[in-house]
Amino acid sequence: MKKLELLAPAGDMEKLETAFYFGADACYFAGKKYGLRAFSSNFDDDALKRYIEYAHNLGKKAYITVNIQAHNKDFDGLADYLKYLEMIGADAVIVSDAGILSLAKATVKNLEIHISTQANASNKYAAKFWADAGAKRIILARELSLNEIREIRDFLPDNIELEAFVHGAMCISYSGRCLLSNYFTGRDSNHGECVQACRWQYYITEVGRKDKGDEYEIQQDERGTYILNSKDLCMINYLDKMADAGVTSFKIEGRMKSAYYVANVVNAYRRALDALEKNATTENTAYNIPAITSAPNTATAQNQMSENLNIVSSNVYGQKTQLQCARIAELEKCSHRRFTTGFTSPENYIPRGDKIAEESEAKNESATNSQNTLIMDNEAKNENAQSTTLTASGGFAPATSITENTATSPAKTSPASASKITNSAPAATTPRTSCQNENSTPAKQKGESEREYLESSLPVSTYDFIAQVISPTGADDFATVEQRNRFKIGDTLEILSPSDSHNKTFVVTEITALDGTPITDANLVQQHLRLKTPFKLNVRDILRRKK
């Protein structure tokens, strides 16, 4: 097996440092222009040089996005910018525009070119076209099944690499080509200014009856389509399938997300990829998630763990174990919109004539209810279930509830022309966890609900980011932390770390100011504090609290 790369987003310096600390092999980020995340802090020219060197000193790689859909004016100064990136040692540029690719090939002979997912490489002939044009790597469209990825891999020369997204938000349009933001707000989504209008809640009204207040909410059932709001991609339990199909770079979406999101997601995928690579030398060995070594051994404790996890007992890829669900629960600790395997899973995407998809449907129809209906209503479960916390190892603690985030939809401006669709802030709901079983739905009907987030357009999480470690635990058992959310004496905090301290929990017993003054309630934003902890904490470790 080729070396597998974990590729993380870096919207600013803090997120880049966080990604590398938690185990990313490479980061993708942008300069102040030409990238598709204009509202990220991004990197000026000096910062690009400094952080490319930072990456290389760690043995990591840095890929710079130049992936706008370019207009004529965008080429002013672009050649000089590409030459600068080559001079400072960027490992590759990510492009989507054929004109930018042509310019890059003519001006920077030693700079690798990666084709952005924005180029919509959704078939083997398109991938071969980009390879023949000089691309070293193809970042595949998200709309591909595993069979299609495998066919693309087999069609390309061995030296051409395939990269694919494994986690994060999915655009409702074909690999991100969308004009909703342009139309509603004037912000160009293909120049990095998308306001995610697809996340807004919409009503439909007839223009002539608008003054009478006749607005109708667009609703969803199994016969209809929720046209805009997709779930988040999550492939953590299928990395082996993707590797077998020929993917060697596993990409996480999220340059606009928080440093906590980057830390949590990178840490989870790092552990999963490490487990996959350790098992890769054993012939015909299935991907096994490492055991939680501190899990209770008693039957009572194990039964309680089962109660606290919403287990999917089977799907087209086989049984989801408690530990696989625990990995998903780990990812639910940061902002997300429920999870889906997108189009990669045959049970969610049924291309015409796909034999595996047909077999998948037959399996779903023939599965017995006794093995496929471990479904719990989330609200009832939250009222009755007792929480289980794994405190003595680096394993994943299961999450038992999801609490709605307080985020609101971005400000919206009306288009100049009359529109028959109006929008409003999304309603708050409490969605089910992503590990609940939905196999009772036939595959052809299931595809819609598996990919679309029906409960709400708001992101949710099960934990809050409480503090970040800025000075490690000393001989006195105190670490220095920067407060990010209010906490107090008596709170139970959980550690997010690439070390063995990961997912260990402790009760806060002592907090002081830097001058030693005792504090009982840490309520000042970003205050630097001294915190007593029974576990070793390192710089950039994160403390979080269950909601």
Coordinates of C-alpha atoms in Angstrom, one line a residue:
M1 CA 0.0 0.0 0.0
K2 CA 1.2 3.5 -0.9
K3 CA 1.8 5.9 2.0
L4 CA -1.6 7.5 2.8
E5 CA -1.7 11.3 3.4
L6 CA -4.0 13.1 5.8
L7 CA -4.6 16.6 4.3
A8 CA -6.1 19.2 6.6
P9 CA -7.5 22.7 6.1
A10 CA -5.7 25.8 7.4
G11 CA -7.7 29.0 7.2
D12 CA -5.1 30.9 9.3
M13 CA -1.8 30.3 11.3
E14 CA -3.5 28.9 14.4
K15 CA -5.4 26.3 12.4
L16 CA -2.3 25.3 10.5
E17 CA -0.3 24.8 13.6
T18 CA -3.2 22.9 15.2
A19 CA -3.6 20.6 12.2
F20 CA 0.1 19.7 12.2
Y21 CA 0.2 19.2 15.9
F22 CA -2.8 16.8 15.8
G23 CA -1.3 14.7 13.0
A24 CA -1.9 16.1 9.5
D25 CA 0.7 15.2 6.9
A26 CA -0.1 18.2 4.8
C27 CA -2.2 21.4 4.9
Y28 CA -3.9 23.3 2.1
F29 CA -4.2 27.1 2.5
A30 CA -4.4 30.3 0.5
G31 CA -2.7 33.6 0.0
K32 CA -4.7 36.8 0.2
K33 CA -6.2 36.3 -3.3
Y34 CA -6.9 33.6 -5.8
G35 CA -8.3 31.2 -3.2
L36 CA -11.9 30.1 -2.6
R37 CA -12.1 31.1 1.1
A38 CA -11.9 34.9 0.9
F39 CA -13.3 35.3 4.4
S40 CA -10.7 33.2 6.0
S41 CA -7.8 35.2 7.5
N42 CA -5.5 33.5 5.0
F43 CA -1.8 34.3 4.6
D44 CA 0.1 37.3 3.2
D45 CA 3.2 36.7 1.2
D46 CA 5.5 36.8 4.2
A47 CA 3.3 34.4 6.2
L48 CA 3.2 32.0 3.2
K49 CA 7.0 31.8 3.2
R50 CA 7.2 31.5 6.9
Y51 CA 4.6 28.7 7.2
I52 CA 5.8 26.7 4.2
E53 CA 9.2 26.6 6.0
Y54 CA 7.4 25.7 9.2
A55 CA 5.7 22.8 7.5
H56 CA 8.9 21.6 5.9
N57 CA 10.8 21.8 9.2
L58 CA 8.2 19.3 10.6
G59 CA 8.5 17.0 7.6
K60 CA 5.1 18.1 6.4
K61 CA 3.8 19.5 3.1
A62 CA 2.1 22.8 2.1
Y63 CA -0.3 23.1 -0.8
I64 CA -1.5 26.6 -1.9
T65 CA -4.9 27.1 -3.3
V66 CA -5.2 29.1 -6.6
N67 CA -8.6 27.6 -7.4
I68 CA -10.9 30.5 -8.3
Q69 CA -13.0 30.4 -11.4
A70 CA -10.9 33.0 -13.1
H71 CA -12.0 36.0 -15.2
N72 CA -9.6 38.0 -17.4
K73 CA -8.8 40.5 -14.8
D74 CA -7.7 37.8 -12.4
F75 CA -4.7 37.0 -14.4
D76 CA -3.1 40.4 -13.6
G77 CA -0.1 39.6 -11.5
L78 CA -0.9 35.9 -11.4
A79 CA 2.3 34.8 -13.1
D80 CA 4.4 36.7 -10.6
Y81 CA 2.4 35.1 -7.8
L82 CA 3.0 31.6 -9.1
K83 CA 6.7 32.3 -9.5
Y84 CA 6.8 33.5 -5.9
L85 CA 5.1 30.3 -4.7
E86 CA 7.7 28.2 -6.5
M87 CA 10.5 30.3 -5.1
I88 CA 9.4 29.9 -1.4
G89 CA 9.1 26.1 -1.8
A90 CA 5.3 25.5 -2.0
D91 CA 4.8 21.7 -2.6
A92 CA 2.0 22.2 -5.0
V93 CA -0.7 24.7 -6.2
I94 CA -4.3 23.6 -6.4
V95 CA -6.1 24.9 -9.5
S96 CA -9.4 24.5 -11.1
D97 CA -9.3 26.8 -14.1
A98 CA -7.7 25.5 -17.4
G99 CA -6.3 29.0 -18.1
I100 CA -4.5 29.1 -14.7
L101 CA -3.2 25.6 -15.3
S102 CA -1.9 26.6 -18.7
L103 CA -0.2 29.7 -17.2
A104 CA 1.3 27.6 -14.4
K105 CA 2.8 25.1 -16.9
A106 CA 4.4 27.9 -18.8
T107 CA 5.8 29.9 -15.9
V108 CA 6.6 27.5 -13.0
K109 CA 8.3 24.3 -14.3
N110 CA 9.1 22.9 -10.9
L111 CA 5.8 23.5 -9.0
E112 CA 3.5 20.5 -8.8
I113 CA -0.1 21.1 -10.0
H114 CA -3.1 19.5 -8.3
I115 CA -6.5 19.7 -9.9
S116 CA -9.2 21.1 -7.6
T117 CA -12.5 19.4 -6.9
Q118 CA -14.0 22.5 -8.4
A119 CA -12.9 21.2 -11.8
N120 CA -15.5 18.4 -11.4
A121 CA -13.3 15.5 -12.4
S122 CA -16.1 12.9 -12.3
N123 CA -14.9 10.4 -15.0
K124 CA -11.7 8.7 -16.1
Y125 CA -11.5 10.6 -19.3
A126 CA -11.6 14.0 -17.6
A127 CA -9.0 12.8 -15.1
K128 CA -6.7 11.6 -17.9
F129 CA -7.2 15.0 -19.7
W130 CA -5.9 16.8 -16.6
A131 CA -3.0 14.3 -16.2
D132 CA -2.0 14.8 -19.8
A133 CA -2.2 18.6 -19.3
G134 CA 0.5 18.3 -16.6
A135 CA -1.4 17.7 -13.3
K136 CA 0.4 15.5 -10.8
R137 CA -2.7 14.9 -8.6
I138 CA -6.5 14.9 -9.3
I139 CA -8.8 16.0 -6.4
L140 CA -11.9 14.0 -7.3
A141 CA -15.4 15.3 -7.5
R142 CA -17.4 14.4 -4.4
E143 CA -20.2 12.9 -6.6
L144 CA -18.3 9.6 -7.3
S145 CA -19.0 6.1 -6.1
L146 CA -16.1 3.8 -4.9
N147 CA -16.5 1.8 -8.2
E148 CA -16.1 4.9 -10.2
I149 CA -13.0 6.0 -8.2
R150 CA -11.5 2.6 -8.8
E151 CA -12.1 2.8 -12.6
I152 CA -10.4 6.2 -12.7
R153 CA -7.4 4.9 -10.8
D154 CA -7.0 1.9 -13.2
F155 CA -7.3 4.3 -16.2
L156 CA -4.5 6.6 -15.1
P157 CA -0.7 6.2 -15.1
D158 CA 0.7 5.0 -11.8
N159 CA 2.5 8.3 -11.1
I160 CA -0.8 10.3 -11.0
E161 CA -2.2 10.6 -7.5
L162 CA -5.8 10.7 -6.4
E163 CA -7.1 12.8 -3.6
A164 CA -10.6 12.7 -2.2
F165 CA -12.6 14.5 0.5
V166 CA -13.3 12.3 3.5
H167 CA -14.9 14.7 5.9
G168 CA -16.8 18.0 6.1
A169 CA -19.5 20.1 4.6
M170 CA -20.8 19.3 1.1
C171 CA -22.0 21.9 -1.4
I172 CA -25.4 21.2 -2.8
S173 CA -24.1 22.0 -6.3
Y174 CA -21.8 19.9 -8.4
S175 CA -18.5 20.1 -6.4
G176 CA -19.2 23.6 -5.4
R177 CA -20.2 25.3 -8.6
C178 CA -23.0 27.5 -7.2
L179 CA -24.4 30.9 -7.9
L180 CA -27.0 31.2 -5.0
S181 CA -24.6 33.4 -3.0
N182 CA -24.0 35.7 -6.0
Y183 CA -27.8 36.0 -6.7
F184 CA -28.9 36.6 -3.2
T185 CA -26.1 38.8 -1.8
G186 CA -23.7 39.7 -4.6
R187 CA -20.9 37.7 -3.0
D188 CA -19.2 35.5 -5.6
S189 CA -19.1 31.9 -4.4
N190 CA -16.5 31.1 -7.1
H191 CA -14.2 33.8 -5.9
G192 CA -14.2 32.6 -2.2
E193 CA -17.1 34.7 -0.9
C194 CA -19.9 32.2 -0.5
V195 CA -22.4 32.9 2.3
Q196 CA -23.8 29.4 2.3
A197 CA -27.3 30.4 1.1
C198 CA -28.1 26.7 0.8
R199 CA -28.2 26.6 4.6
W200 CA -31.0 29.1 4.9
Q201 CA -34.6 27.9 5.5
Y202 CA -36.9 28.7 2.6
Y203 CA -40.6 29.4 2.1
I204 CA -42.4 29.6 -1.2
T205 CA -45.0 32.2 -2.1
E206 CA -46.9 33.3 -5.1
V207 CA -45.8 36.8 -6.0
G208 CA -49.3 38.2 -6.4
R209 CA -50.3 37.0 -2.9
K210 CA -47.2 38.1 -1.1
D211 CA -48.9 41.0 0.7
K212 CA -51.5 38.6 2.1
G213 CA -48.9 36.7 4.0
D214 CA -49.5 33.4 2.1
E215 CA -46.1 31.8 2.6
Y216 CA -45.6 28.0 2.5
E217 CA -42.7 26.3 4.1
I218 CA -40.9 23.9 1.9
Q219 CA -41.3 20.5 3.7
Q220 CA -39.8 17.1 3.2
D221 CA -41.0 13.6 3.3
E222 CA -39.8 10.4 1.6
R223 CA -41.6 11.3 -1.6
G224 CA -40.0 14.8 -1.9
T225 CA -36.6 16.3 -2.0
Y226 CA -35.0 18.7 0.4
I227 CA -33.3 20.6 -2.3
L228 CA -30.5 22.5 -0.6
N229 CA -29.2 21.5 2.8
S230 CA -26.8 18.5 2.7
K231 CA -25.4 16.5 5.6
D232 CA -21.6 16.5 6.3
L233 CA -19.5 13.9 4.7
C234 CA -17.9 11.4 7.1
M235 CA -15.9 8.5 5.8
I236 CA -13.9 7.6 8.9
N237 CA -15.2 4.0 8.9
Y238 CA -14.5 3.4 5.2
L239 CA -11.0 4.7 4.8
D240 CA -9.9 1.2 3.8
K241 CA -12.5 1.1 1.0
M242 CA -11.2 4.4 -0.3
A243 CA -7.6 3.3 -0.1
D244 CA -8.5 0.0 -1.9
A245 CA -10.2 2.1 -4.6
G246 CA -6.9 4.1 -5.2
V247 CA -7.2 7.2 -3.0
T248 CA -3.9 8.1 -1.4
S249 CA -4.7 11.6 0.0
F250 CA -7.6 11.9 2.4
K251 CA -8.8 15.5 2.5
I252 CA -10.7 17.3 5.3
E253 CA -12.9 20.2 4.5
G254 CA -13.1 23.3 6.8
R255 CA -10.9 26.3 6.2
M256 CA -13.6 28.5 7.6
K257 CA -14.2 26.2 10.7
S258 CA -12.6 26.7 14.1
A259 CA -9.3 25.5 15.4
Y260 CA -11.2 23.2 17.7
Y261 CA -13.0 21.6 14.7
V262 CA -9.6 21.1 13.0
A263 CA -8.1 19.6 16.1
N264 CA -11.0 17.2 16.7
V265 CA -11.4 16.0 13.1
V266 CA -7.7 15.7 12.3
N267 CA -7.0 13.8 15.6
A268 CA -9.8 11.3 14.9
Y269 CA -8.7 10.6 11.3
R270 CA -5.1 10.4 12.3
R271 CA -5.9 7.6 14.7
A272 CA -8.0 5.8 12.1
L273 CA -5.4 6.1 9.4
D274 CA -2.7 4.9 11.7
A275 CA -4.8 1.8 12.5
L276 CA -5.4 1.2 8.9
E277 CA -1.8 1.3 7.9
K278 CA -0.7 -1.0 10.8
N279 CA -3.1 -3.6 9.5
A280 CA -2.3 -3.2 5.9
T281 CA 0.6 -5.7 5.9
T282 CA -1.7 -8.5 6.9
E283 CA -3.1 -10.2 3.8
N284 CA -6.9 -10.1 3.6
T285 CA -7.2 -8.5 7.0
A286 CA -10.3 -6.2 7.3
Y287 CA -9.9 -2.7 8.7
N288 CA -10.1 -3.0 12.5
I289 CA -10.5 0.0 14.7
P290 CA -8.2 -0.3 17.7
A291 CA -9.8 -1.4 21.0
I292 CA -10.5 1.0 23.8
T293 CA -8.1 -0.7 26.3
S294 CA -9.8 0.8 29.3
A295 CA -13.3 -0.2 28.4
P296 CA -15.0 -1.9 31.3
N297 CA -14.9 -5.7 31.2
T298 CA -18.1 -6.4 33.1
A299 CA -21.2 -7.5 31.2
T300 CA -23.2 -4.7 32.9
A301 CA -20.8 -2.0 31.8
Q302 CA -20.6 -3.3 28.3
N303 CA -24.4 -3.4 28.1
Q304 CA -24.6 0.1 29.4
M305 CA -22.1 1.2 26.6
S306 CA -24.4 -0.4 24.0
E307 CA -27.3 1.5 25.5
N308 CA -25.4 4.8 25.2
L309 CA -24.5 4.3 21.5
N310 CA -26.9 4.4 18.7
I311 CA -25.6 1.4 16.8
V312 CA -26.2 0.7 13.2
S313 CA -26.2 -3.1 13.2
S314 CA -25.5 -3.6 9.5
N315 CA -25.2 -1.8 6.2
V316 CA -23.8 -2.6 2.7
Y317 CA -20.2 -2.6 4.0
G318 CA -21.0 -4.9 7.0
Q319 CA -21.6 -4.5 10.7
K320 CA -20.8 -1.2 12.4
T321 CA -19.2 -2.0 15.7
Q322 CA -19.5 -0.1 19.0
L323 CA -16.1 1.3 18.4
Q324 CA -16.9 2.4 14.9
C325 CA -19.9 4.3 16.4
A326 CA -17.6 5.6 19.1
R327 CA -15.4 7.1 16.3
I328 CA -18.4 8.9 14.9
A329 CA -19.4 10.0 18.3
E330 CA -15.9 11.5 18.6
L331 CA -16.5 13.5 15.5
E332 CA -19.9 14.7 16.7
K333 CA -18.1 16.5 19.6
C334 CA -17.4 19.4 17.2
S335 CA -19.6 21.4 14.8
H336 CA -21.4 19.2 12.2
R337 CA -24.6 18.7 10.3
R338 CA -25.1 15.0 10.9
F339 CA -23.1 12.6 8.8
T340 CA -23.4 10.8 5.5
T341 CA -21.1 8.7 3.3
G342 CA -22.3 10.9 0.4
F343 CA -22.1 9.3 -3.0
T344 CA -19.3 6.9 -2.3
S345 CA -21.5 4.3 -0.6
P346 CA -23.6 2.2 -3.1
E347 CA -26.5 2.3 -0.6
N348 CA -26.6 6.0 -1.0
Y349 CA -25.8 6.4 -4.6
I350 CA -27.2 4.1 -7.3
P351 CA -25.8 4.9 -10.7
R352 CA -27.5 3.2 -13.6
G353 CA -26.5 -0.4 -14.0
D354 CA -24.5 -0.5 -10.8
K355 CA -24.6 -4.2 -9.8
I356 CA -23.3 -3.6 -6.3
A357 CA -26.1 -1.0 -5.7
E358 CA -28.7 -3.5 -6.8
E359 CA -27.2 -6.2 -4.5
S360 CA -27.2 -3.5 -1.7
E361 CA -30.9 -3.0 -2.2
A362 CA -31.6 -6.7 -2.1
K363 CA -29.6 -7.1 1.1
N364 CA -31.5 -4.2 2.7
E365 CA -34.9 -5.7 1.7
S366 CA -34.0 -9.2 3.0
A367 CA -32.4 -8.2 6.3
T368 CA -34.4 -9.2 9.4
N369 CA -36.0 -6.6 11.6
S370 CA -34.4 -8.2 14.7
Q371 CA -30.9 -7.4 13.4
N372 CA -31.6 -4.1 11.7
T373 CA -33.8 -2.1 14.1
L374 CA -31.6 -1.0 16.9
I375 CA -33.2 2.4 16.8
M376 CA -33.7 4.7 19.7
D377 CA -35.5 8.0 19.8
N378 CA -32.8 10.5 20.7
E379 CA -35.0 12.6 23.0
A380 CA -36.3 9.5 25.0
K381 CA -32.8 8.1 25.1
N382 CA -31.3 11.3 26.5
E383 CA -33.9 11.2 29.3
N384 CA -33.3 7.6 30.3
A385 CA -29.8 6.6 29.4
Q386 CA -26.9 6.9 31.9
S387 CA -23.7 8.4 30.4
T388 CA -20.6 6.3 30.0
T389 CA -17.2 8.1 30.2
L390 CA -14.0 6.3 29.3
T391 CA -11.3 8.0 31.4
A392 CA -8.2 5.9 31.4
S393 CA -7.0 5.6 27.8
G394 CA -6.6 7.4 24.5
G395 CA -9.8 5.8 23.2
F396 CA -13.0 7.4 22.1
A397 CA -15.7 8.1 24.6
P398 CA -19.2 7.6 23.2
A399 CA -21.5 10.7 23.0
T400 CA -25.1 10.2 24.1
S401 CA -26.8 13.4 23.1
I402 CA -26.7 16.2 20.6
T403 CA -27.4 19.8 21.7
E404 CA -28.4 22.5 19.2
N405 CA -25.8 25.1 18.5
T406 CA -26.7 28.8 18.9
A407 CA -25.3 29.8 15.5
T408 CA -27.6 31.8 13.2
S409 CA -27.8 32.0 9.4
P410 CA -25.8 34.8 7.8
A411 CA -27.3 38.1 7.0
K412 CA -29.1 38.1 3.7
T413 CA -30.0 40.7 1.1
S414 CA -32.7 40.4 -1.4
P415 CA -32.0 40.2 -5.2
A416 CA -33.0 43.1 -7.3
S417 CA -35.7 41.1 -9.2
A418 CA -38.8 39.6 -7.6
S419 CA -38.3 36.0 -6.3
K420 CA -40.9 33.4 -5.7
I421 CA -38.8 31.9 -2.9
T422 CA -38.1 33.7 0.3
N423 CA -35.9 32.7 3.2
S424 CA -35.8 32.9 7.0
A425 CA -33.7 31.8 9.9
P426 CA -33.7 28.0 10.3
A427 CA -35.8 26.6 13.2
A428 CA -33.9 24.9 16.0
T429 CA -34.3 21.2 16.3
T430 CA -32.6 18.3 18.0
P431 CA -31.4 15.8 15.3
R432 CA -30.7 12.2 15.8
T433 CA -27.1 11.0 16.1
S434 CA -25.5 9.8 12.9
C435 CA -25.0 6.2 14.0
Q436 CA -28.8 5.5 14.2
N437 CA -30.0 2.8 11.9
E438 CA -32.1 3.7 8.9
N439 CA -31.7 0.4 7.0
S440 CA -35.5 -0.3 7.1
T441 CA -35.8 2.2 4.2
P442 CA -35.3 0.7 0.8
A443 CA -32.0 1.9 -0.9
K444 CA -33.6 3.8 -3.7
Q445 CA -35.7 5.9 -1.2
K446 CA -32.9 6.0 1.3
G447 CA -30.4 7.8 -0.9
E448 CA -32.2 11.2 -0.4
S449 CA -32.6 11.0 3.4
E450 CA -29.1 9.7 3.8
R451 CA -27.5 12.7 2.2
E452 CA -29.9 15.5 3.1
Y453 CA -30.1 17.1 6.6
L454 CA -33.8 17.2 7.2
E455 CA -34.0 18.3 10.8
S456 CA -32.3 21.7 10.6
S457 CA -29.7 23.7 8.7
L458 CA -27.9 24.7 11.9
P459 CA -24.7 22.9 12.9
V460 CA -24.7 21.0 16.2
S461 CA -22.1 19.5 18.5
T462 CA -22.1 17.5 21.7
Y463 CA -19.2 19.3 23.4
D464 CA -18.0 22.9 24.0
F465 CA -14.5 24.1 23.5
I466 CA -13.4 25.3 27.0
A467 CA -9.7 26.1 26.9
Q468 CA -6.5 25.6 25.0
V469 CA -3.2 24.7 26.7
I470 CA -0.5 27.3 26.2
S471 CA 2.0 26.0 28.7
P472 CA 2.4 22.3 29.6
T473 CA 1.7 20.6 32.9
G474 CA 4.6 21.3 35.3
A475 CA 6.0 19.6 38.4
D476 CA 3.3 21.3 40.5
D477 CA 0.6 19.6 38.3
F478 CA -0.6 23.0 37.0
A479 CA -0.9 23.8 33.3
T480 CA -1.4 27.3 31.8
V481 CA -4.5 27.5 29.6
E482 CA -6.3 30.2 27.6
Q483 CA -10.0 30.3 28.4
R484 CA -12.4 30.0 25.4
N485 CA -15.7 29.3 27.1
R486 CA -16.8 29.8 30.7
F487 CA -16.0 27.0 33.2
K488 CA -15.7 26.8 37.0
I489 CA -14.7 24.6 39.9
G490 CA -16.5 21.3 39.9
D491 CA -16.8 21.1 36.1
T492 CA -15.8 17.8 34.4
L493 CA -13.4 18.5 31.5
E494 CA -12.2 16.1 28.8
I495 CA -8.8 16.3 27.1
L496 CA -8.4 16.4 23.3
S497 CA -4.8 15.5 22.5
P498 CA -2.7 13.4 20.1
S499 CA -1.0 12.0 23.2
D500 CA -2.2 9.2 25.6
S501 CA -4.1 11.8 27.6
H502 CA -6.7 11.9 24.9
N503 CA -10.3 11.6 26.1
K504 CA -9.3 11.3 29.7
T505 CA -11.5 13.4 32.0
F506 CA -11.0 15.2 35.3
V507 CA -12.9 17.4 37.7
V508 CA -11.7 20.9 38.0
T509 CA -10.5 21.4 41.6
E510 CA -8.2 24.4 41.4
I511 CA -8.0 27.5 39.1
T512 CA -5.8 30.5 39.7
A513 CA -4.8 33.7 37.9
L514 CA -1.2 33.9 36.7
D515 CA -0.3 35.7 39.9
G516 CA -1.7 32.8 42.0
T517 CA -5.0 34.5 42.9
P518 CA -7.6 31.7 43.4
I519 CA -10.5 31.7 40.9
T520 CA -13.7 29.8 41.2
D521 CA -15.4 30.9 38.0
A522 CA -13.4 31.4 34.8
N523 CA -15.7 33.8 33.1
L524 CA -13.3 36.2 31.3
V525 CA -12.9 35.5 27.6
Q526 CA -9.4 34.3 26.6
Q527 CA -8.0 34.9 30.1
H528 CA -4.8 33.1 30.8
L529 CA -5.2 30.8 33.8
R530 CA -3.4 28.2 35.8
L531 CA -5.3 24.9 36.0
K532 CA -4.5 21.9 38.1
T533 CA -4.8 18.6 36.2
P534 CA -4.0 15.0 37.1
F535 CA -2.9 14.3 33.6
K536 CA 0.0 15.5 31.5
L537 CA -1.1 18.3 29.2
N538 CA 1.0 19.7 26.3
V539 CA 1.0 23.0 24.4
R540 CA -2.0 23.0 22.0
D541 CA -3.9 20.3 23.8
I542 CA -7.6 21.3 24.1
L543 CA -10.0 21.0 27.0
R544 CA -13.7 20.5 26.3
R545 CA -16.9 19.9 28.2
K546 CA -20.0 17.9 27.4
K547 CA -23.1 19.9 26.8

